[in-house]
Coordinates of C-alpha atoms in Angstrom, one line a residue:
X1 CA 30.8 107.1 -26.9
X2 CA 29.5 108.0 -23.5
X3 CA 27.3 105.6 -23.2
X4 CA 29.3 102.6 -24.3
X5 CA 31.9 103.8 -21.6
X6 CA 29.6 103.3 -19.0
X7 CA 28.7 99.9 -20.5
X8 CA 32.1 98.8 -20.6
X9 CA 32.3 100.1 -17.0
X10 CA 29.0 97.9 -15.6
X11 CA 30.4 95.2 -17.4
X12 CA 33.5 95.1 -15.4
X13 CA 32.2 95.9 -12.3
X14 CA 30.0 92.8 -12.5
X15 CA 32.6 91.0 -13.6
X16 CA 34.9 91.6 -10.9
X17 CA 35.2 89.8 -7.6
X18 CA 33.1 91.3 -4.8
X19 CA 35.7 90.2 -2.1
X20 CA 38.1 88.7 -3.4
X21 CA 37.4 84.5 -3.9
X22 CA 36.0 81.9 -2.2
X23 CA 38.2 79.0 -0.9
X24 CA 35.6 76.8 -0.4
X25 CA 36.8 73.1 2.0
X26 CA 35.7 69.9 1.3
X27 CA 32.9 69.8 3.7
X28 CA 31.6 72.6 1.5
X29 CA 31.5 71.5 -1.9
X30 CA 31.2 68.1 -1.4
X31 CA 33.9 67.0 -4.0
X32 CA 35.2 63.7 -3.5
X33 CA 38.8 63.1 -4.7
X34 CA 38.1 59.6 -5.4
X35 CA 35.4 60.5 -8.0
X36 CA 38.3 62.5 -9.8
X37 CA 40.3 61.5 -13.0
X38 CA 43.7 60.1 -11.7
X39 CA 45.2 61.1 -15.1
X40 CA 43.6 64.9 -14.1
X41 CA 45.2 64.9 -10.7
X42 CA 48.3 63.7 -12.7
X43 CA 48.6 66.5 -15.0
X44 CA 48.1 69.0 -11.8
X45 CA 51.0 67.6 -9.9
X46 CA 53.5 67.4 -12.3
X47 CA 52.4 71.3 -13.3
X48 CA 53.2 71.8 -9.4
X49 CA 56.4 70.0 -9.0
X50 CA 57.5 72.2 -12.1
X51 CA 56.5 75.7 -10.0
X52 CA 53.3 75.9 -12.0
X53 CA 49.6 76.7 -11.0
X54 CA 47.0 73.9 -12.1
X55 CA 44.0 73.1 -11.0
X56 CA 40.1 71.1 -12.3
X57 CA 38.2 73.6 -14.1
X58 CA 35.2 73.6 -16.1
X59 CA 32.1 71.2 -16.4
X60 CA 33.9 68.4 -14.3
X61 CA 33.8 70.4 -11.1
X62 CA 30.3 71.4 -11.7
X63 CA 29.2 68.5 -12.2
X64 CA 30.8 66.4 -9.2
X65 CA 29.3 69.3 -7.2
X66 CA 26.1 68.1 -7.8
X67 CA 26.9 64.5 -7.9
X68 CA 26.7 63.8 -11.7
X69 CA 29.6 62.1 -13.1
X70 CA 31.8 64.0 -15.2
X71 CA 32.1 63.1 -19.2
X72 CA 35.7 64.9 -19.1
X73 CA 38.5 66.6 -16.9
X74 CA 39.9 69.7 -17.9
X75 CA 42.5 71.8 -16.3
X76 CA 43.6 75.3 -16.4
X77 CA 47.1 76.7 -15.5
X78 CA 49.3 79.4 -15.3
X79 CA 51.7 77.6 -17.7
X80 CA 51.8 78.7 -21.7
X81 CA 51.4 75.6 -23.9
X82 CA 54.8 75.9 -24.8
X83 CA 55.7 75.2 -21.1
X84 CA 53.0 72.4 -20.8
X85 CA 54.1 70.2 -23.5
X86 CA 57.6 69.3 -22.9
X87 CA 56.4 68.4 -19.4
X88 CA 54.5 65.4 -20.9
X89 CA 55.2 62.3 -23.2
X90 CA 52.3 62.2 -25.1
X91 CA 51.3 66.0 -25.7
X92 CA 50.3 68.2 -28.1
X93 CA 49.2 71.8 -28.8
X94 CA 45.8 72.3 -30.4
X95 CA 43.8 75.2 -31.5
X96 CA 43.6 78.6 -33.1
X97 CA 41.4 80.6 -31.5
X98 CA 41.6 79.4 -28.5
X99 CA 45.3 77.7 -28.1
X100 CA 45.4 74.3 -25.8
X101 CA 47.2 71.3 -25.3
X102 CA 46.1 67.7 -25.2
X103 CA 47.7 65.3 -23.1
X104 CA 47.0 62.1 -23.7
X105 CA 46.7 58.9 -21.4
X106 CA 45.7 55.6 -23.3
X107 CA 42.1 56.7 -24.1
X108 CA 41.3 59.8 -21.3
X109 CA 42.5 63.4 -22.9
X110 CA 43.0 66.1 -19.9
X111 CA 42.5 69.6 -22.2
X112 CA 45.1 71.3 -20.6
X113 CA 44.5 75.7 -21.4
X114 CA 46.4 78.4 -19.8
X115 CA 44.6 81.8 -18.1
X116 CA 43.1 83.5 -20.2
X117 CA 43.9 87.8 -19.5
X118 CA 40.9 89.9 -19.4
X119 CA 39.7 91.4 -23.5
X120 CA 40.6 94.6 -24.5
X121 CA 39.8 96.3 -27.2
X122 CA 42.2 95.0 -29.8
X123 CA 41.1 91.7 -29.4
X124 CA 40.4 89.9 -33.1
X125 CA 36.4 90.0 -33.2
X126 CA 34.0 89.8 -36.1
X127 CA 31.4 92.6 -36.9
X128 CA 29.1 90.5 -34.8
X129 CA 32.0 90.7 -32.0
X130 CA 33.0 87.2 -32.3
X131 CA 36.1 86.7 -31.1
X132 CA 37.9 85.1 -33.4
X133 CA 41.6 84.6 -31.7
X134 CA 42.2 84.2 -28.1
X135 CA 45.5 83.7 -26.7
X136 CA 46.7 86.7 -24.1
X137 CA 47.3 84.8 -21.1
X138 CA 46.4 86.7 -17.4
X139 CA 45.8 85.5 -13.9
X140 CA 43.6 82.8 -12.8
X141 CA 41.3 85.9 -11.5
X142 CA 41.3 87.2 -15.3
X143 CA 40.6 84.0 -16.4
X144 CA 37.5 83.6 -14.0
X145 CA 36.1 86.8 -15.4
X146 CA 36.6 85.2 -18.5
X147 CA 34.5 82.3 -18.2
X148 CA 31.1 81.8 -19.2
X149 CA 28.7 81.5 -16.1
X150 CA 29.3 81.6 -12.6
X151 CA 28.9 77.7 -12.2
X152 CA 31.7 77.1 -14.8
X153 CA 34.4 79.6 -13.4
X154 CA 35.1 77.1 -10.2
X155 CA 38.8 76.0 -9.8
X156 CA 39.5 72.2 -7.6
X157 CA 42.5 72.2 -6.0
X158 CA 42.5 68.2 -5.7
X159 CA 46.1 67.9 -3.8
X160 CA 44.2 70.4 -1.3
X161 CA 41.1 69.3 -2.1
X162 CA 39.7 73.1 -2.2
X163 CA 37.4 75.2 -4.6
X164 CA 38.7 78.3 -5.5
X165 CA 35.4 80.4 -6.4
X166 CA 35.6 84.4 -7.7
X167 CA 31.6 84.4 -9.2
X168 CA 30.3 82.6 -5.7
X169 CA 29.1 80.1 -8.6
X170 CA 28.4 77.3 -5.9
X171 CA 25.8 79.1 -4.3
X172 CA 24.8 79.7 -8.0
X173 CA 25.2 76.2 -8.8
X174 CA 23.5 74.2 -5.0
X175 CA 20.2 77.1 -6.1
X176 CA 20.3 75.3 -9.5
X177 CA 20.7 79.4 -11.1
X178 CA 22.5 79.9 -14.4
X179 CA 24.0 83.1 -14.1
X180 CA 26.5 84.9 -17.1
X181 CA 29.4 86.7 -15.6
X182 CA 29.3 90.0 -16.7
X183 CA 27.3 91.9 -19.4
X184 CA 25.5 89.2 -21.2
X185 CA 24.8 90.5 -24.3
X186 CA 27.9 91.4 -24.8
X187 CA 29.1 87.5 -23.6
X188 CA 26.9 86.4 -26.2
X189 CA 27.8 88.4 -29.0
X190 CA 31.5 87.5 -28.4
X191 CA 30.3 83.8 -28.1
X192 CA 27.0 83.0 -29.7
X193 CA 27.4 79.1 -28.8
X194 CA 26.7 80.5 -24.8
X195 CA 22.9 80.9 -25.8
X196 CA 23.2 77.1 -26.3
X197 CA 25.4 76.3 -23.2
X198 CA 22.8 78.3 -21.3
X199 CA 19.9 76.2 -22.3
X200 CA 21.8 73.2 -21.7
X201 CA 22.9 73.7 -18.1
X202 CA 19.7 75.0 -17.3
X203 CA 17.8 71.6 -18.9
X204 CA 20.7 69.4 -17.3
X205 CA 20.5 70.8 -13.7
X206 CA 16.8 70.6 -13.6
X207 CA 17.4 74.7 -12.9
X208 CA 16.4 78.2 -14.3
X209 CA 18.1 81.0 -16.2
X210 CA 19.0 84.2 -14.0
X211 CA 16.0 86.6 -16.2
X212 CA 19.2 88.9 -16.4
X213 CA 21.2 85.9 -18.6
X214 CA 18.0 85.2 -20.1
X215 CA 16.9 88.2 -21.4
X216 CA 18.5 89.3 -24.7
X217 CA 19.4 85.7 -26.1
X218 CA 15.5 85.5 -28.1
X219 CA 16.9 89.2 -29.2
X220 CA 20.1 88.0 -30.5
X221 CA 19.2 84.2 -31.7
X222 CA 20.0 85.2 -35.2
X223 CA 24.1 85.3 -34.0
X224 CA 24.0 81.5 -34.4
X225 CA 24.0 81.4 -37.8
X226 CA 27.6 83.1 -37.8
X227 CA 29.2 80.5 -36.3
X228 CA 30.7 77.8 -38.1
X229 CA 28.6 74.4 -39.0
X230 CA 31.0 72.0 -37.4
X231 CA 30.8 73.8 -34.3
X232 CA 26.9 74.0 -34.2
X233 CA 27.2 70.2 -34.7
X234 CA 28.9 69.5 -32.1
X235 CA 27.0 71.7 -29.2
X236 CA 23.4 70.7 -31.1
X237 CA 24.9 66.9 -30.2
X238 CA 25.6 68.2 -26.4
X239 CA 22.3 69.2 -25.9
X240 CA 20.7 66.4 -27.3
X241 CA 23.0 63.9 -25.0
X242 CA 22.6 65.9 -22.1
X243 CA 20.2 63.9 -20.4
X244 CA 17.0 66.6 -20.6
X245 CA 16.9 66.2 -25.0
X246 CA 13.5 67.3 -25.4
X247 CA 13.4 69.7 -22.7
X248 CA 16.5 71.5 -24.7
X249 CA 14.5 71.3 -28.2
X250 CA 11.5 72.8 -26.6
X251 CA 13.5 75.6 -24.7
X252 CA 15.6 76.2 -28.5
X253 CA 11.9 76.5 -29.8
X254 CA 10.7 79.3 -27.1
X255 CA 14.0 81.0 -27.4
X256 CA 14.2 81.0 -31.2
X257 CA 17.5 79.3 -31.5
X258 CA 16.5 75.9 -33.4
X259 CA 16.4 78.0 -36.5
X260 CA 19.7 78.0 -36.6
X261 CA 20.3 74.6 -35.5
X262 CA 17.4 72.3 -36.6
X263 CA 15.3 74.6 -38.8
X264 CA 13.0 71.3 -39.8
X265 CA 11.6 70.6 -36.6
X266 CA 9.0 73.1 -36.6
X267 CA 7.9 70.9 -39.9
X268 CA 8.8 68.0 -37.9
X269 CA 6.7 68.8 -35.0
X270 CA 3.6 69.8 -37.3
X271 CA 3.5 66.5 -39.0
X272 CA 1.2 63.8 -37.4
X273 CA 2.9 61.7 -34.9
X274 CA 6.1 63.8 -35.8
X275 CA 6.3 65.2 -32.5
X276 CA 5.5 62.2 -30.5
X277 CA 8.2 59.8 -32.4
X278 CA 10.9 62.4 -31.5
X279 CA 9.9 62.3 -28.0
X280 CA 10.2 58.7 -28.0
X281 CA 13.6 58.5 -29.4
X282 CA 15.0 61.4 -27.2
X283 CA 13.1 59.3 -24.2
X284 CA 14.9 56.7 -24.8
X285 CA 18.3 58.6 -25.6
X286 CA 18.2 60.3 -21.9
X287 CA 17.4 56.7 -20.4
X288 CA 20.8 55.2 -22.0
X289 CA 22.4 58.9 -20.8
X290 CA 21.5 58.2 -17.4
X291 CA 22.5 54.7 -17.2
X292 CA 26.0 55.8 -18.4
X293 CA 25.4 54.2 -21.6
X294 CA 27.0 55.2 -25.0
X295 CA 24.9 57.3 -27.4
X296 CA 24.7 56.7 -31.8
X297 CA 24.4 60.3 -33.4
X298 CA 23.8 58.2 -36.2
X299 CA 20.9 57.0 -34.5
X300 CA 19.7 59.9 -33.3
X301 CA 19.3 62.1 -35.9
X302 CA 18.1 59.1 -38.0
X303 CA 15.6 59.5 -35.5
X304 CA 14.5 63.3 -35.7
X305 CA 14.9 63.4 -39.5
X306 CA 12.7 59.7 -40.2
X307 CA 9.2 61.3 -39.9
X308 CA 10.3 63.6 -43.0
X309 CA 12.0 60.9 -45.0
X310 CA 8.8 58.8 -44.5
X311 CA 6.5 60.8 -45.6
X312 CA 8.7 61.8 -48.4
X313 CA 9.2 58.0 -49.6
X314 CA 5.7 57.0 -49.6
X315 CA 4.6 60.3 -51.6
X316 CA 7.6 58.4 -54.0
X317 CA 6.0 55.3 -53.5
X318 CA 2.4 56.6 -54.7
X319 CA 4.3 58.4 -57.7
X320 CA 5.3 54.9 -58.9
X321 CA 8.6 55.0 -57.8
X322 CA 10.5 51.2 -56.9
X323 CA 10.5 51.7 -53.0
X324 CA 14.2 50.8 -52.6
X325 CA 15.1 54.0 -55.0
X326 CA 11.9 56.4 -54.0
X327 CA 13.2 55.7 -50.2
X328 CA 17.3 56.8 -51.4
X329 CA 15.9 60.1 -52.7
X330 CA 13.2 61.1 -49.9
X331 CA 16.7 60.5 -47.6
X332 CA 19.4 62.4 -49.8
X333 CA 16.7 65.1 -50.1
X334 CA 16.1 65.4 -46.0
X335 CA 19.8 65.2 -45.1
X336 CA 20.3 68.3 -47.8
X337 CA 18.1 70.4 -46.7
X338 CA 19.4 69.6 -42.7
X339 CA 22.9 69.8 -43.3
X340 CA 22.7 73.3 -45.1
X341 CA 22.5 74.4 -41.7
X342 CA 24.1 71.4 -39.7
X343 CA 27.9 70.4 -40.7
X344 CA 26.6 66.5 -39.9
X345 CA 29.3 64.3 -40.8
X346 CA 30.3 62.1 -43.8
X347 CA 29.9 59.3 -41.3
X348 CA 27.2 59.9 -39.6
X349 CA 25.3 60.7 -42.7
X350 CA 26.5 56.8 -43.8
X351 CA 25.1 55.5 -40.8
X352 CA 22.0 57.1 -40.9
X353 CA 21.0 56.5 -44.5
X354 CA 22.0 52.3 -43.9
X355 CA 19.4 52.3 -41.0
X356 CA 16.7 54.0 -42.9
X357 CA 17.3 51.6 -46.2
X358 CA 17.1 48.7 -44.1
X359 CA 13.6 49.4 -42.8
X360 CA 12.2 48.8 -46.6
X361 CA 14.0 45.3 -46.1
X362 CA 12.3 43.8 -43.3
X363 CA 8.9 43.3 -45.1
X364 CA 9.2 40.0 -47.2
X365 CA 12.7 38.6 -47.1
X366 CA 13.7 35.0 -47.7
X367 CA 16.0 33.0 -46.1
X368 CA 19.4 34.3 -47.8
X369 CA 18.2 37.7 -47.5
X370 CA 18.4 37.6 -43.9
X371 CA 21.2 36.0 -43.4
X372 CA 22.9 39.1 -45.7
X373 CA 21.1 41.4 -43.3
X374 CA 22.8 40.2 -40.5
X375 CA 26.1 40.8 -41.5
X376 CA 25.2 44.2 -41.9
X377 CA 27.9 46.5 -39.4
X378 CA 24.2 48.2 -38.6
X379 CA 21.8 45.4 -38.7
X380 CA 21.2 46.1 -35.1
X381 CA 20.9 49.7 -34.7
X382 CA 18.1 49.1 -37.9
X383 CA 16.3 46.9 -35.7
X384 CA 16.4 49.1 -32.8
X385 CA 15.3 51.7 -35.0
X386 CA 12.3 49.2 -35.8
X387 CA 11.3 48.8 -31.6
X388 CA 11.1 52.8 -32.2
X389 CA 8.6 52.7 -35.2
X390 CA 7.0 49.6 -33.4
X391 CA 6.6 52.0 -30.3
X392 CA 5.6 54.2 -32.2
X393 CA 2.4 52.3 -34.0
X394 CA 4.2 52.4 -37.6
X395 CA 4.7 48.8 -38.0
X396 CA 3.5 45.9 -36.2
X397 CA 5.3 45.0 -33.0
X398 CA 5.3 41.2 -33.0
X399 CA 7.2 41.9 -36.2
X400 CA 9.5 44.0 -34.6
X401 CA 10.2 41.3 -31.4
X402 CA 10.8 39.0 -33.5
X403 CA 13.6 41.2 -35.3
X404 CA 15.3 41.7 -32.2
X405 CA 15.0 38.2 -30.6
X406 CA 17.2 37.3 -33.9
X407 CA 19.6 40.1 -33.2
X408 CA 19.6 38.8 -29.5
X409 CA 19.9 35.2 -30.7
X410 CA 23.0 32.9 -31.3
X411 CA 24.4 31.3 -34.5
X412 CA 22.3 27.8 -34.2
X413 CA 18.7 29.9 -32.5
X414 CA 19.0 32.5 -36.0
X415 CA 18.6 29.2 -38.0
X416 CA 16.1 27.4 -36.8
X417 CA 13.7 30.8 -36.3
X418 CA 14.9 31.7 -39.7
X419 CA 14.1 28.1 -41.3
X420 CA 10.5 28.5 -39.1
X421 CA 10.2 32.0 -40.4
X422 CA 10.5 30.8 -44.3
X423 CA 8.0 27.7 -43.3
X424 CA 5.2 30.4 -41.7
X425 CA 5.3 32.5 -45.3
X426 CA 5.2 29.4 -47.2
X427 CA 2.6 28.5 -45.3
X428 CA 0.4 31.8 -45.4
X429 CA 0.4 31.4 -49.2
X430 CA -3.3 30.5 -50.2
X431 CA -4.0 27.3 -50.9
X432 CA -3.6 25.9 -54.9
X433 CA -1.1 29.3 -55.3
X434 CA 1.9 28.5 -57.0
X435 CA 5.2 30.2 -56.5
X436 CA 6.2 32.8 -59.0
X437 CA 9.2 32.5 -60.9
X438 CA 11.4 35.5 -62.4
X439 CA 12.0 34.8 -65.8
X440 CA 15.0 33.1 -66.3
X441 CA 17.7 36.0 -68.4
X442 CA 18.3 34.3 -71.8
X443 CA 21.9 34.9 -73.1
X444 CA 22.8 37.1 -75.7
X445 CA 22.8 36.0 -79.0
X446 CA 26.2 36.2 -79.9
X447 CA 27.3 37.0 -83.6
X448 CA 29.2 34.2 -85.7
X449 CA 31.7 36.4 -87.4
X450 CA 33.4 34.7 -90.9
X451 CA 37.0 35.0 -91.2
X452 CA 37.6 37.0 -94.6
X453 CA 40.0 35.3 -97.0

């Protein structure tokens, strides 16, 4: 009892504010309001005309700190959701756990929370100490001790264009330091997803892991499998988009956490070329990251899973297996065994499985067959999927060019290299061979019935 007194009490102490916060100006952080959602700023001053604090929390102020460009604004006030929503036309409260609202402006959503009070000990946790509800509302100081890591529990003031900062997270964040506010393994046992988050930032900002924040999360790797699939899914997708992909695998590797994210990539990783492929896909994922480019999950995880479902169909394929059905089973199989730990969705999973059928259909095709290929809503994603094997020595890149140079190509260009395609394979048949023939289906006989009397 003693003990975990005094563990409670270190906790807060680190938690709490050594002099009180920061207000940091613009000449200090560097923020320029310009680079700042308009629909953000919106949500701020009509929280302020109403008597309200608001203000840019979160990943959007940490990352126009350091000059990336922000995926989403969110903002934090002192208003409940109840207060928020009336305020806005198109609003709406979200969330169990953790209760929010969305406003909406066409396509941008500002995640609008209120602060969160400091926990006590009759907060709803698991055995683990997940919490599983969250709605006290507190101060904004409450709700900075709340916050994961010191570069995440900043607060921009964009009508003064100040940074409100308790943790002095921008010191944290300009020395590239990921630092957990307070005791970290209890932070991670009431969050397990913050082992992830950690990885991430540290792989995104090019940085390091305070050895404090670092320390117990190899310890306490086995937390992840207590949180729910969908969830996982959608952080496992963050750190693969980040920008750093296979920087973030290898770290989920040292730390023990890809068990409970992508337990086949050790398997991956040990097949031949496994390791290698997956680098070239992530390469190329972190190139269309940086160029501000949208991402496929489909493709990407089409992409981590295809050195299993290859292997897997040509073991099929050896068996005597047709290659169009031996390649449907060595997929359903892979995406199984992934998903048992992985909520991927429906969609994605449909997606996925139409790329990998299509690369059995780019070897012999005629004329129509094409043409049906091309209508397909994934034709092109398949063939970029191709340029990956191609990359990747599995199939011949002239084949591959080609492919894409009729993705690439208009209406009037597909037919004429199509019509020159069909004219090269009739052409590589050896001379004096003649064209095969299916059999022609003969029609049922069909019984002459005599009407009875």
């Amino acid at each position: 009892m003693l003990k975990q007194t005094i563990k409670n009490f270190v906790g807060r102490l680190f938690a709490a504010p050594v002099s009180g916060p920061e207000r940091l100006s613009r000449d200090k952080h560097g923020i320029d309001r310009r680079n700042v959602s308009r629909h953000a700023i919106k949500v701020c001053e009509v929280l302020r005309a109403e008597g309200y604090d608001a203000y840019i929390v979160g990943g959007a102020v940490r990352d126009l700190i350091v000059g990336l460009e922000p995926k989403d604004f969110d903002v934090a006030t002192n208003a409940t959701p109840n207060q928020i929503r009336p305020l806005f036309r198109r609003a709406r409260i979200i969330g169990k756990r953790f209760q929010l609202v969305h406003v909406v402006f066409g396509q941008e959503v500002i995640e609008t929370s209120t602060f969160r009070a400091s926990t006590s000990s009759d907060e709803h946790t698991d055995e683990h100490g997940r919490i599983l509800r969250d709605n006290l509302f507190g101060t904004q100081e409450e709700d900075a001790a709340r916050r994961d890591f010191t570069l995440n529990a900043l607060y921009y003031d964009p009508i003064n264009e100040e940074v409100i900062d308790y943790h002095r997270g921008v010191a944290d964040l300009k020395n590239r330091v990921v630092r957990m506010i307070g005791d970290p393994d209890k932070r991670y046992r009431e969050d397990p997803v913050r082992m992830l988050r950690a990885l991430r930032f540290a792989a995104k900002l090019n940085g390091t892991i305070d050895p404090a924040t670092l320390a117990p999360i190899n310890q306490l790797a086995d937390l992840i499998e207590h949180v729910p699939s969908s969830r996982l899914f959608d952080e496992t997708l963050k750190l693969l988009t980040c920008g750093h992909a296979m920087d973030c695998l290898r770290q989920l590797q040292t730390a023990g956490l890809h068990r409970g994210l992508l337990p086949l990539i050790d398997v991956i990783f040990a097949e031949e070329g496994g390791e290698q492929f997956v680098d070239l896909a992530l390469a190329r994922t972190d190139a269309r990251v940086r160029a501000g480019k949208t991402v496929s999950p489909s493709f990407l995880f089409a992409a981590l899973l295809w050195k299993l479902v290859n292997k897997r169909w040509q073991s099929l394929c050896a068996s005597g297996e047709p290659p169009a059905q031996a390649l449907m089973q060595a997929a359903d199989s892979v995406v199984a065994e992934q998903t048992r730990k992985l909520a991927i969705q429906r969609r994605f999973q449909a997606d996925m499985r139409e790329i990998w059928f299509m690369q059995a259909r780019f070897d012999r095709v005629n004329a129509k067959a094409i043409w049906r290929m091309l209508e397909q809503p994934r034709f092109r994603a398949a063939v970029d999927f191709l340029q990956l094997r191609a990359e990747a020595r599995e199939v011949d890149s002239v084949q591959a060019q080609w492919w894409m140079d009729l993705a690439d190509a208009d209406h009037a260009t597909r037919g004429e290299m199509i019509e020159s395609y069909q004219a090269q394979t009739r052409g590589s048949r050896p001379a004096g061979a003649k064209r095969r023939r299916r059999p022609r289906k003969r029609p049922a006989t069909q019984a002459v019935t005599t009407p009875q009397a």
